[in-house]
Amino acid sequence: MTRFTVEPGCTLRGLLRVPGDKSISHRAIMLGALAEGRTEISGFLEGEDCLATLNALRAMGVDISGPEHGRVRIDGVGLQGLRAPVEPLYMGNAGTAMRLLAGILAGQSFDTVLTGDASLNRRPMRRIIEPLARMGARIEATPSGTAPLYIQGGQILTGIDYAMPMASAQVKSCLLLAGLYAHGRTCLVEPASSRDHTERMLASFDYAVHRDGPRVCLSGGGRLRAGEIQVPADISSAAFFLVGASIARNSELLLEQVGINPTRTGVISILRLMGADITLLNERLAGGELVADIRVRSAALHGIRIPEELVPLAIDEFPAVFIAAAGAEGETLLTGAEELRVKESDRIQVMADGLQTLGIEARPTHDGIWIRGGTLSGGEVDSHGDHRIAMAFAMASLRASDTLYIRDCANVNTSFPGFVERAHSVGLAIRQDL
Ligand code: S3P
């Protein structure tokens, strides 16, 4: 079992380019496959999650070359060009791959099965199955509403008007992708904004998407026109270093070409509210997405009550934010974040357990956590196979008094291949044992 060992009290300095954005990489493969013509992607995340999407589309007859140094070339087959795979499609740990592909597969003429690893096959799928069924899809899951998903092809889909019960970009994107195959309009209303990469990328493939406040609509039966996609560095991966350099002493990092889509920058807002010294430099548009270089310097952080409206905009960054809270002066309170309980692990419980092991007062609640900043001891924590928990605790070492051991870290490769090497290159004394 892969374990990280991290020595305490390091300083982080230098220049860093973290890997490509996971959400955008998944969508680039899917839309590129369904487009007409050739799509060239650069900056693609060669992590296991996105490779699961790539392999699934290959298994359905799409000609994809690469990835090679982040470059992928896809010869799109058009919306009606996918072919039946011979085996169940294995999505590994990737919730985005499973939920978004389910939307596409609901509109095909052939049957498919989607399955994943133990963690993914425990995650809730009724949130997509129910609205897809209202559109006319036929999908069977386990009695507890989890994968494997058996998707019956040959159904006629009809657009729906759907008020989403939770702010989820995966649910929204799944239904928009199914909407490409539906008769009429598919309209979704979000209770709060979630990441909008699907809408932006559809528009960049010349597919009309209409937004009116919280409501987003598209009509089925159009075409996607292939093009070029530049994937920015993933702010969710950069977040570990934003926290690390903030809580470490004498530190300064420059993170290059990070995506700063406003639906993803909640972590910057939260850290700034805590007193972080973060500056965005050289802001520009690249392929429909805003990017910037981000400078972060050590700062004395203080605890805050995290504004609930920032929760969906920082949904993947809470493991890192909790480490910032543990290293901050005073109390931090998070509410309105019950979605964290159904991520790759129960991120509220697993983070609370790990923080307590390191001597920090942390109390989980049904929809969040209360943390009092303090002195972190060394010790051994369990990431429960959750990539973001493993990387968050690696940063906790920067304020720990002794060596930190983190168990079950292999899944860091799902979103951040090369994490250990890159963290090491800017000063973290981290090593990986198998
Ligand atoms: C994602 C949406 C979020 C996020 C996940 C990626 C996406 O999930 O946690 O890592 O790419 O659409 P939810 O839609 O479940 O909030």
CSV table of C-alpha atoms and ligand atoms in Angstrom, one decimal:
chain,number,residue,atom,x,y,z
A,1,MET,CA,0.0,0.0,0.0
A,2,THR,CA,1.5,3.4,-1.0
A,3,ARG,CA,2.5,5.5,1.9
A,4,PHE,CA,3.8,9.1,2.1
A,5,THR,CA,6.4,10.1,4.7
A,6,VAL,CA,6.8,13.8,5.1
A,7,GLU,CA,9.3,15.6,7.3
A,8,PRO,CA,8.1,18.6,9.3
A,9,GLY,CA,8.8,22.3,9.0
A,10,CYS,CA,10.0,22.7,5.4
A,11,THR,CA,9.9,25.9,3.4
A,12,LEU,CA,8.2,26.0,0.0
A,13,ARG,CA,9.8,28.2,-2.7
A,14,GLY,CA,10.0,28.4,-6.5
A,15,LEU,CA,8.0,28.0,-9.6
A,16,LEU,CA,5.5,25.3,-10.2
A,17,ARG,CA,3.2,24.1,-13.0
A,18,VAL,CA,0.6,21.7,-11.6
A,19,PRO,CA,-1.1,19.2,-14.1
A,20,GLY,CA,-4.0,20.0,-16.2
A,21,ASP,CA,-7.6,20.5,-15.0
A,22,LYS,CA,-9.4,17.3,-14.4
A,23,SER,CA,-12.9,18.5,-15.0
A,24,ILE,CA,-11.9,20.2,-18.3
A,25,SER,CA,-9.8,17.2,-19.4
A,26,HIS,CA,-12.8,14.8,-19.0
A,27,ARG,CA,-15.1,17.1,-21.0
A,28,ALA,CA,-12.5,17.7,-23.7
A,29,ILE,CA,-12.3,14.0,-24.4
A,30,MET,CA,-16.1,13.5,-24.4
A,31,LEU,CA,-17.0,16.5,-26.5
A,32,GLY,CA,-14.0,15.9,-28.9
A,33,ALA,CA,-15.3,12.3,-29.4
A,34,LEU,CA,-18.9,13.5,-30.2
A,35,ALA,CA,-17.8,16.4,-32.4
A,36,GLU,CA,-17.4,16.4,-36.2
A,37,GLY,CA,-13.8,16.8,-37.2
A,38,ARG,CA,-10.5,16.7,-35.4
A,39,THR,CA,-10.0,18.1,-31.8
A,40,GLU,CA,-6.5,18.8,-30.6
A,41,ILE,CA,-6.1,19.1,-26.8
A,42,SER,CA,-3.0,20.4,-25.0
A,43,GLY,CA,-2.4,20.4,-21.3
A,44,PHE,CA,-4.5,17.2,-20.9
A,45,LEU,CA,-4.4,15.7,-17.4
A,46,GLU,CA,-2.7,12.2,-17.8
A,47,GLY,CA,-4.2,11.1,-14.5
A,48,GLU,CA,-6.0,7.8,-14.0
A,49,ASP,CA,-9.5,9.4,-13.9
A,50,CYS,CA,-9.2,11.1,-17.3
A,51,LEU,CA,-7.5,8.1,-18.8
A,52,ALA,CA,-10.7,6.1,-17.8
A,53,THR,CA,-12.8,8.5,-19.9
A,54,LEU,CA,-10.3,8.3,-22.8
A,55,ASN,CA,-10.3,4.5,-22.7
A,56,ALA,CA,-14.1,4.3,-22.5
A,57,LEU,CA,-14.4,6.4,-25.7
A,58,ARG,CA,-11.8,4.4,-27.4
A,59,ALA,CA,-13.7,1.3,-26.4
A,60,MET,CA,-16.7,2.8,-28.2
A,61,GLY,CA,-14.7,3.2,-31.5
A,62,VAL,CA,-13.3,6.7,-31.2
A,63,ASP,CA,-9.8,7.2,-32.7
A,64,ILE,CA,-7.8,8.9,-30.1
A,65,SER,CA,-4.0,9.4,-30.3
A,66,GLY,CA,-1.9,10.2,-27.2
A,67,PRO,CA,-1.7,11.4,-24.6
A,68,GLU,CA,1.8,12.4,-25.1
A,69,HIS,CA,3.1,15.3,-23.0
A,70,GLY,CA,-0.4,16.4,-22.5
A,71,ARG,CA,-1.3,16.4,-26.2
A,72,VAL,CA,-4.3,14.4,-27.4
A,73,ARG,CA,-5.8,14.2,-30.9
A,74,ILE,CA,-9.3,13.0,-31.3
A,75,ASP,CA,-11.1,12.2,-34.6
A,76,GLY,CA,-14.6,12.9,-33.6
A,77,VAL,CA,-17.3,10.5,-34.7
A,78,GLY,CA,-20.3,12.9,-34.4
A,79,LEU,CA,-23.2,12.6,-32.0
A,80,GLN,CA,-24.5,9.4,-33.6
A,81,GLY,CA,-21.1,7.7,-34.3
A,82,LEU,CA,-20.3,5.8,-31.1
A,83,ARG,CA,-20.3,2.0,-31.3
A,84,ALA,CA,-21.2,-0.6,-28.7
A,85,PRO,CA,-18.3,-1.5,-26.4
A,86,VAL,CA,-17.7,-5.2,-26.0
A,87,GLU,CA,-17.2,-5.1,-22.2
A,88,PRO,CA,-18.5,-3.0,-19.3
A,89,LEU,CA,-16.8,0.4,-19.2
A,90,TYR,CA,-14.6,0.6,-16.1
A,91,MET,CA,-14.4,4.2,-14.7
A,92,GLY,CA,-12.0,3.4,-11.8
A,93,ASN,CA,-12.3,6.1,-9.1
A,94,ALA,CA,-13.8,8.8,-11.5
A,95,GLY,CA,-17.2,10.1,-10.5
A,96,THR,CA,-17.1,12.7,-13.2
A,97,ALA,CA,-16.4,10.1,-15.9
A,98,MET,CA,-19.3,7.9,-14.7
A,99,ARG,CA,-21.9,10.6,-14.2
A,100,LEU,CA,-21.2,12.5,-17.4
A,101,LEU,CA,-20.8,9.4,-19.6
A,102,ALA,CA,-24.1,8.1,-18.2
A,103,GLY,CA,-25.8,11.2,-19.8
A,104,ILE,CA,-24.2,10.4,-23.2
A,105,LEU,CA,-24.9,6.7,-23.0
A,106,ALA,CA,-28.6,7.2,-22.1
A,107,GLY,CA,-29.0,8.6,-25.6
A,108,GLN,CA,-27.3,5.7,-27.6
A,109,SER,CA,-28.9,3.0,-29.6
A,110,PHE,CA,-26.9,0.3,-27.7
A,111,ASP,CA,-26.7,-1.0,-24.2
A,112,THR,CA,-23.8,-0.3,-21.9
A,113,VAL,CA,-22.6,-1.0,-18.3
A,114,LEU,CA,-20.7,1.5,-16.3
A,115,THR,CA,-18.7,0.3,-13.2
A,116,GLY,CA,-15.9,1.5,-11.0
A,117,ASP,CA,-13.7,0.8,-8.0
A,118,ALA,CA,-15.0,0.1,-4.6
A,119,SER,CA,-15.2,3.8,-3.7
A,120,LEU,CA,-17.0,4.8,-6.9
A,121,ASN,CA,-19.4,1.9,-6.7
A,122,ARG,CA,-20.5,3.2,-3.3
A,123,ARG,CA,-21.3,6.8,-4.5
A,124,PRO,CA,-24.9,8.0,-5.1
A,125,MET,CA,-26.1,7.7,-8.6
A,126,ARG,CA,-29.9,8.3,-8.1
A,127,ARG,CA,-29.2,12.0,-8.5
A,128,ILE,CA,-28.6,11.3,-12.2
A,129,ILE,CA,-30.8,8.2,-12.7
A,130,GLU,CA,-34.0,9.9,-11.6
A,131,PRO,CA,-33.8,12.9,-13.9
A,132,LEU,CA,-32.5,10.8,-16.8
A,133,ALA,CA,-35.5,8.5,-16.3
A,134,ARG,CA,-37.8,11.5,-16.6
A,135,MET,CA,-36.2,12.2,-19.9
A,136,GLY,CA,-37.0,8.7,-21.0
A,137,ALA,CA,-33.8,6.9,-20.2
A,138,ARG,CA,-33.7,3.3,-18.8
A,139,ILE,CA,-31.0,2.7,-16.2
A,140,GLU,CA,-30.7,0.1,-13.6
A,141,ALA,CA,-28.5,0.3,-10.5
A,142,THR,CA,-28.1,-1.6,-7.3
A,143,PRO,CA,-30.9,-1.5,-4.8
A,144,SER,CA,-29.0,1.2,-3.0
A,145,GLY,CA,-28.8,3.4,-6.1
A,146,THR,CA,-25.1,2.8,-6.8
A,147,ALA,CA,-23.1,1.5,-9.8
A,148,PRO,CA,-22.8,-0.8,-11.7
A,149,LEU,CA,-25.2,1.1,-13.9
A,150,TYR,CA,-27.0,-0.9,-16.7
A,151,ILE,CA,-28.0,1.6,-19.4
A,152,GLN,CA,-30.5,0.3,-21.9
A,153,GLY,CA,-30.0,1.8,-25.4
A,154,GLY,CA,-32.6,2.6,-28.0
A,155,GLN,CA,-34.8,4.9,-25.9
A,156,ILE,CA,-36.3,8.1,-27.1
A,157,LEU,CA,-35.2,11.0,-24.9
A,158,THR,CA,-37.3,14.1,-24.4
A,159,GLY,CA,-36.0,17.4,-22.9
A,160,ILE,CA,-37.1,18.2,-19.3
A,161,ASP,CA,-37.3,21.3,-17.1
A,162,TYR,CA,-35.6,20.2,-13.9
A,163,ALA,CA,-34.9,22.0,-10.6
A,164,MET,CA,-31.7,20.3,-9.3
A,165,PRO,CA,-31.9,19.4,-5.6
A,166,MET,CA,-28.2,20.0,-5.1
A,167,ALA,CA,-25.5,22.3,-6.7
A,168,SER,CA,-23.7,19.6,-8.7
A,169,ALA,CA,-21.8,20.2,-11.9
A,170,GLN,CA,-21.8,16.5,-12.5
A,171,VAL,CA,-25.6,16.2,-12.4
A,172,LYS,CA,-25.9,19.4,-14.5
A,173,SER,CA,-23.4,18.2,-17.1
A,174,CYS,CA,-24.9,14.7,-17.3
A,175,LEU,CA,-28.3,16.1,-18.1
A,176,LEU,CA,-26.9,18.7,-20.6
A,177,LEU,CA,-25.1,15.9,-22.4
A,178,ALA,CA,-28.3,13.7,-22.4
A,179,GLY,CA,-30.0,16.9,-23.7
A,180,LEU,CA,-27.9,16.8,-26.8
A,181,TYR,CA,-29.8,13.5,-27.7
A,182,ALA,CA,-33.2,14.7,-26.6
A,183,HIS,CA,-36.2,16.1,-28.5
A,184,GLY,CA,-36.8,19.7,-27.5
A,185,ARG,CA,-35.2,21.7,-24.8
A,186,THR,CA,-33.5,20.6,-21.7
A,187,CYS,CA,-33.5,23.2,-18.9
A,188,LEU,CA,-31.8,23.0,-15.5
A,189,VAL,CA,-32.1,25.3,-12.6
A,190,GLU,CA,-29.2,25.1,-10.0
A,191,PRO,CA,-29.8,26.0,-6.4
A,192,ALA,CA,-26.3,27.6,-6.4
A,193,SER,CA,-23.7,28.0,-9.1
A,194,SER,CA,-21.5,25.0,-9.8
A,195,ARG,CA,-18.6,24.8,-12.2
A,196,ASP,CA,-19.6,25.8,-15.7
A,197,HIS,CA,-17.0,24.1,-17.9
A,198,THR,CA,-19.5,22.0,-19.8
A,199,GLU,CA,-21.5,25.1,-20.8
A,200,ARG,CA,-18.3,26.9,-21.8
A,201,MET,CA,-16.9,24.0,-23.8
A,202,LEU,CA,-20.2,23.3,-25.6
A,203,ALA,CA,-20.2,27.0,-26.7
A,204,SER,CA,-16.6,26.6,-27.9
A,205,PHE,CA,-17.7,23.6,-30.0
A,206,ASP,CA,-20.4,26.0,-31.5
A,207,TYR,CA,-23.3,24.4,-29.6
A,208,ALA,CA,-25.8,27.0,-28.4
A,209,VAL,CA,-26.3,27.0,-24.6
A,210,HIS,CA,-28.5,29.6,-23.0
A,211,ARG,CA,-28.1,30.9,-19.5
A,212,ASP,CA,-30.5,33.1,-17.7
A,213,GLY,CA,-29.5,33.5,-14.0
A,214,PRO,CA,-29.5,30.0,-12.4
A,215,ARG,CA,-31.2,28.5,-15.4
A,216,VAL,CA,-29.3,26.8,-18.2
A,217,CYS,CA,-30.9,25.4,-21.4
A,218,LEU,CA,-30.0,23.7,-24.6
A,219,SER,CA,-31.9,22.0,-27.4
A,220,GLY,CA,-31.2,18.6,-28.8
A,221,GLY,CA,-30.4,17.6,-32.3
A,222,GLY,CA,-27.5,20.0,-33.1
A,223,ARG,CA,-23.9,19.4,-34.0
A,224,LEU,CA,-20.6,19.9,-32.2
A,225,ARG,CA,-17.8,21.4,-34.3
A,226,ALA,CA,-14.3,20.2,-33.4
A,227,GLY,CA,-11.5,22.6,-32.5
A,228,GLU,CA,-8.6,23.2,-30.2
A,229,ILE,CA,-8.7,23.0,-26.4
A,230,GLN,CA,-6.0,24.3,-24.1
A,231,VAL,CA,-6.5,22.8,-20.7
A,232,PRO,CA,-5.3,25.2,-17.9
A,233,ALA,CA,-3.5,23.9,-14.8
A,234,ASP,CA,-6.0,22.6,-12.2
A,235,ILE,CA,-6.8,25.0,-9.4
A,236,SER,CA,-7.8,22.0,-7.3
A,237,SER,CA,-4.3,20.7,-7.5
A,238,ALA,CA,-2.8,24.2,-7.0
A,239,ALA,CA,-4.9,24.5,-3.8
A,240,PHE,CA,-2.6,22.2,-1.9
A,241,PHE,CA,0.3,24.6,-2.6
A,242,LEU,CA,-1.8,27.7,-1.9
A,243,VAL,CA,-2.4,26.3,1.5
A,244,GLY,CA,1.1,24.8,1.9
A,245,ALA,CA,2.9,28.1,1.1
A,246,SER,CA,0.5,30.1,3.3
A,247,ILE,CA,1.1,28.0,6.4
A,248,ALA,CA,4.8,27.3,6.0
A,249,ARG,CA,7.4,29.8,7.1
A,250,ASN,CA,9.4,32.0,4.7
A,251,SER,CA,7.6,30.6,1.7
A,252,GLU,CA,6.8,32.0,-1.7
A,253,LEU,CA,5.5,30.0,-4.7
A,254,LEU,CA,4.5,31.1,-8.2
A,255,LEU,CA,1.9,28.7,-9.7
A,256,GLU,CA,1.8,29.0,-13.4
A,257,GLN,CA,-1.2,29.1,-15.8
A,258,VAL,CA,-3.8,28.1,-13.3
A,259,GLY,CA,-7.5,28.1,-14.3
A,260,ILE,CA,-9.3,30.8,-12.4
A,261,ASN,CA,-12.8,30.3,-13.8
A,262,PRO,CA,-15.0,32.2,-11.3
A,263,THR,CA,-17.0,29.0,-10.5
A,264,ARG,CA,-13.7,27.4,-9.2
A,265,THR,CA,-12.0,30.1,-7.2
A,266,GLY,CA,-13.8,29.7,-3.9
A,267,VAL,CA,-10.5,28.4,-2.3
A,268,ILE,CA,-8.8,31.7,-3.1
A,269,SER,CA,-11.7,33.7,-1.6
A,270,ILE,CA,-11.7,31.5,1.5
A,271,LEU,CA,-8.0,31.7,2.0
A,272,ARG,CA,-8.0,35.4,1.5
A,273,LEU,CA,-10.7,35.8,4.2
A,274,MET,CA,-8.4,33.8,6.5
A,275,GLY,CA,-5.6,36.4,5.8
A,276,ALA,CA,-3.7,34.6,3.0
A,277,ASP,CA,-1.3,36.6,0.8
A,278,ILE,CA,-2.4,35.5,-2.7
A,279,THR,CA,-1.9,37.6,-5.8
A,280,LEU,CA,-3.2,36.9,-9.3
A,281,LEU,CA,-0.8,37.9,-12.1
A,282,ASN,CA,-1.1,38.0,-15.8
A,283,GLU,CA,-4.8,37.2,-16.0
A,284,ARG,CA,-5.8,36.2,-19.5
A,285,LEU,CA,-8.3,34.1,-21.5
A,286,ALA,CA,-7.1,30.8,-23.0
A,287,GLY,CA,-9.6,28.7,-24.9
A,288,GLY,CA,-12.7,30.1,-23.3
A,289,GLU,CA,-11.3,29.8,-19.7
A,290,LEU,CA,-9.7,32.4,-17.6
A,291,VAL,CA,-6.1,31.6,-16.4
A,292,ALA,CA,-3.6,33.4,-14.3
A,293,ASP,CA,-0.2,32.9,-12.6
A,294,ILE,CA,-0.8,32.8,-8.8
A,295,ARG,CA,1.7,34.1,-6.3
A,296,VAL,CA,1.3,32.9,-2.7
A,297,ARG,CA,3.4,33.9,0.3
A,298,SER,CA,3.5,32.8,3.9
A,299,ALA,CA,0.9,34.6,6.0
A,300,ALA,CA,-0.5,34.4,9.5
A,301,LEU,CA,-3.9,32.9,8.9
A,302,HIS,CA,-6.9,33.2,11.3
A,303,GLY,CA,-10.1,31.1,11.6
A,304,ILE,CA,-13.3,32.2,9.9
A,305,ARG,CA,-16.9,31.2,9.5
A,306,ILE,CA,-16.9,30.0,5.8
A,307,PRO,CA,-19.6,31.8,3.8
A,308,GLU,CA,-22.0,29.1,2.5
A,309,GLU,CA,-22.2,30.7,-0.9
A,310,LEU,CA,-18.5,29.8,-1.4
A,311,VAL,CA,-19.1,26.1,-0.7
A,312,PRO,CA,-19.9,24.9,-4.3
A,313,LEU,CA,-17.1,27.1,-5.6
A,314,ALA,CA,-14.5,25.3,-3.4
A,315,ILE,CA,-16.2,21.9,-3.2
A,316,ASP,CA,-13.0,19.9,-3.9
A,317,GLU,CA,-10.7,22.1,-1.9
A,318,PHE,CA,-12.0,21.5,1.6
A,319,PRO,CA,-9.5,18.9,2.6
A,320,ALA,CA,-6.8,21.6,1.9
A,321,VAL,CA,-8.9,24.3,3.6
A,322,PHE,CA,-9.2,22.2,6.7
A,323,ILE,CA,-5.4,22.0,6.9
A,324,ALA,CA,-5.3,25.8,6.6
A,325,ALA,CA,-7.8,26.0,9.5
A,326,ALA,CA,-5.7,23.6,11.6
A,327,GLY,CA,-2.7,25.9,11.0
A,328,ALA,CA,-4.7,29.1,11.7
A,329,GLU,CA,-5.2,31.1,14.8
A,330,GLY,CA,-8.7,30.6,16.3
A,331,GLU,CA,-11.8,28.7,15.1
A,332,THR,CA,-13.1,27.9,11.7
A,333,LEU,CA,-16.6,26.8,11.0
A,334,LEU,CA,-17.9,25.2,7.8
A,335,THR,CA,-21.7,24.6,7.2
A,336,GLY,CA,-23.8,23.8,4.2
A,337,ALA,CA,-21.3,21.3,2.9
A,338,GLU,CA,-23.1,17.9,3.3
A,339,GLU,CA,-22.0,17.0,-0.3
A,340,LEU,CA,-18.5,16.4,1.2
A,341,ARG,CA,-19.8,13.2,2.8
A,342,VAL,CA,-20.3,11.6,-0.6
A,343,LYS,CA,-17.0,12.4,-2.4
A,344,GLU,CA,-14.2,9.9,-3.0
A,345,SER,CA,-14.5,9.4,0.8
A,346,ASP,CA,-16.6,10.9,3.5
A,347,ARG,CA,-14.3,14.0,3.6
A,348,ILE,CA,-15.8,15.4,6.8
A,349,GLN,CA,-15.2,12.3,8.8
A,350,VAL,CA,-11.9,11.3,7.3
A,351,MET,CA,-10.4,14.8,7.7
A,352,ALA,CA,-11.8,15.1,11.3
A,353,ASP,CA,-10.2,11.7,12.2
A,354,GLY,CA,-6.9,12.6,10.7
A,355,LEU,CA,-6.8,16.1,12.4
A,356,GLN,CA,-7.7,14.6,15.7
A,357,THR,CA,-4.8,12.1,15.3
A,358,LEU,CA,-2.5,15.0,14.9
A,359,GLY,CA,-3.8,16.6,18.1
A,360,ILE,CA,-6.1,19.2,16.5
A,361,GLU,CA,-9.6,19.8,17.9
A,362,ALA,CA,-12.0,19.0,15.1
A,363,ARG,CA,-15.7,18.3,15.4
A,364,PRO,CA,-17.6,17.0,12.4
A,365,THR,CA,-21.2,18.0,12.0
A,366,HIS,CA,-23.9,16.6,9.6
A,367,ASP,CA,-23.0,19.3,7.0
A,368,GLY,CA,-19.6,20.6,7.9
A,369,ILE,CA,-16.9,20.8,10.6
A,370,TRP,CA,-15.6,23.0,13.4
A,371,ILE,CA,-11.8,23.2,13.7
A,372,ARG,CA,-9.7,25.0,16.3
A,373,GLY,CA,-6.2,25.9,15.0
A,374,GLY,CA,-3.3,24.7,17.0
A,375,THR,CA,-0.1,22.8,17.0
A,376,LEU,CA,0.0,19.7,14.9
A,377,SER,CA,1.9,16.7,16.1
A,378,GLY,CA,3.5,14.1,13.9
A,379,GLY,CA,1.8,10.7,13.5
A,380,GLU,CA,0.1,8.4,11.0
A,381,VAL,CA,-3.1,9.3,9.3
A,382,ASP,CA,-5.2,7.3,6.8
A,383,SER,CA,-6.3,8.9,3.6
A,384,HIS,CA,-8.8,6.1,2.9
A,385,GLY,CA,-7.7,6.0,-0.7
A,386,ASP,CA,-8.8,9.6,-1.2
A,387,HIS,CA,-6.3,11.5,-3.4
A,388,ARG,CA,-7.2,15.0,-2.0
A,389,ILE,CA,-7.0,13.8,1.6
A,390,ALA,CA,-3.6,12.4,1.0
A,391,MET,CA,-2.3,15.6,-0.6
A,392,ALA,CA,-3.9,17.8,2.1
A,393,PHE,CA,-2.2,15.9,4.9
A,394,ALA,CA,1.1,16.1,3.1
A,395,MET,CA,0.8,19.9,3.5
A,396,ALA,CA,-0.1,19.6,7.2
A,397,SER,CA,3.6,18.5,7.7
A,398,LEU,CA,4.6,22.1,7.1
A,399,ARG,CA,3.2,23.0,10.5
A,400,ALA,CA,3.8,19.6,12.3
A,401,SER,CA,6.3,19.1,15.0
A,402,ASP,CA,7.3,15.6,13.9
A,403,THR,CA,7.3,13.2,10.9
A,404,LEU,CA,3.9,12.6,9.3
A,405,TYR,CA,3.0,9.3,7.7
A,406,ILE,CA,0.0,9.1,5.3
A,407,ARG,CA,-1.5,5.7,4.4
A,408,ASP,CA,-3.2,4.6,1.2
A,409,CYS,CA,-1.9,7.2,-1.2
A,410,ALA,CA,-1.9,5.4,-4.6
A,411,ASN,CA,-5.0,7.3,-5.7
A,412,VAL,CA,-3.1,10.6,-5.8
A,413,ASN,CA,-2.4,9.4,-9.4
A,414,THR,CA,-6.1,9.9,-10.3
A,415,SER,CA,-5.7,13.7,-10.3
A,416,PHE,CA,-2.1,14.6,-9.7
A,417,PRO,CA,0.5,12.2,-11.3
A,418,GLY,CA,4.0,13.4,-10.2
A,419,PHE,CA,2.7,15.0,-7.0
A,420,VAL,CA,5.6,13.7,-4.9
A,421,GLU,CA,8.3,14.9,-7.4
A,422,ARG,CA,6.7,18.3,-7.8
A,423,ALA,CA,6.2,18.9,-4.1
A,424,HIS,CA,9.8,17.8,-3.5
A,425,SER,CA,11.0,20.2,-6.2
A,426,VAL,CA,9.7,23.2,-4.3
A,427,GLY,CA,11.0,22.1,-0.9
A,428,LEU,CA,8.7,19.5,0.7
A,429,ALA,CA,10.6,16.7,2.2
A,430,ILE,CA,8.3,14.0,1.0
A,431,ARG,CA,8.9,10.4,-0.1
A,432,GLN,CA,6.8,7.6,-1.2
A,433,ASP,CA,7.1,4.0,-0.1
A,434,LEU,CA,5.3,1.2,-1.8
B,1,S3P,C1,-16.9,17.9,-10.9
B,1,S3P,C2,-17.9,18.3,-10.1
B,1,S3P,C3,-17.9,18.2,-8.6
B,1,S3P,C4,-16.5,17.9,-8.1
B,1,S3P,C5,-15.8,16.8,-8.9
B,1,S3P,C6,-15.7,17.3,-10.4
B,1,S3P,C7,-17.1,18.0,-12.4
B,1,S3P,O1,-18.7,17.1,-8.2
B,1,S3P,O2,-16.5,17.5,-6.8
B,1,S3P,O3,-14.5,16.6,-8.4
B,1,S3P,O4,-16.0,17.9,-13.1
B,1,S3P,O5,-18.2,18.3,-12.8
B,1,S3P,P1,-20.3,17.3,-7.9
B,1,S3P,O6,-21.0,17.6,-9.2
B,1,S3P,O7,-20.7,16.0,-7.3
B,1,S3P,O8,-20.4,18.4,-6.9
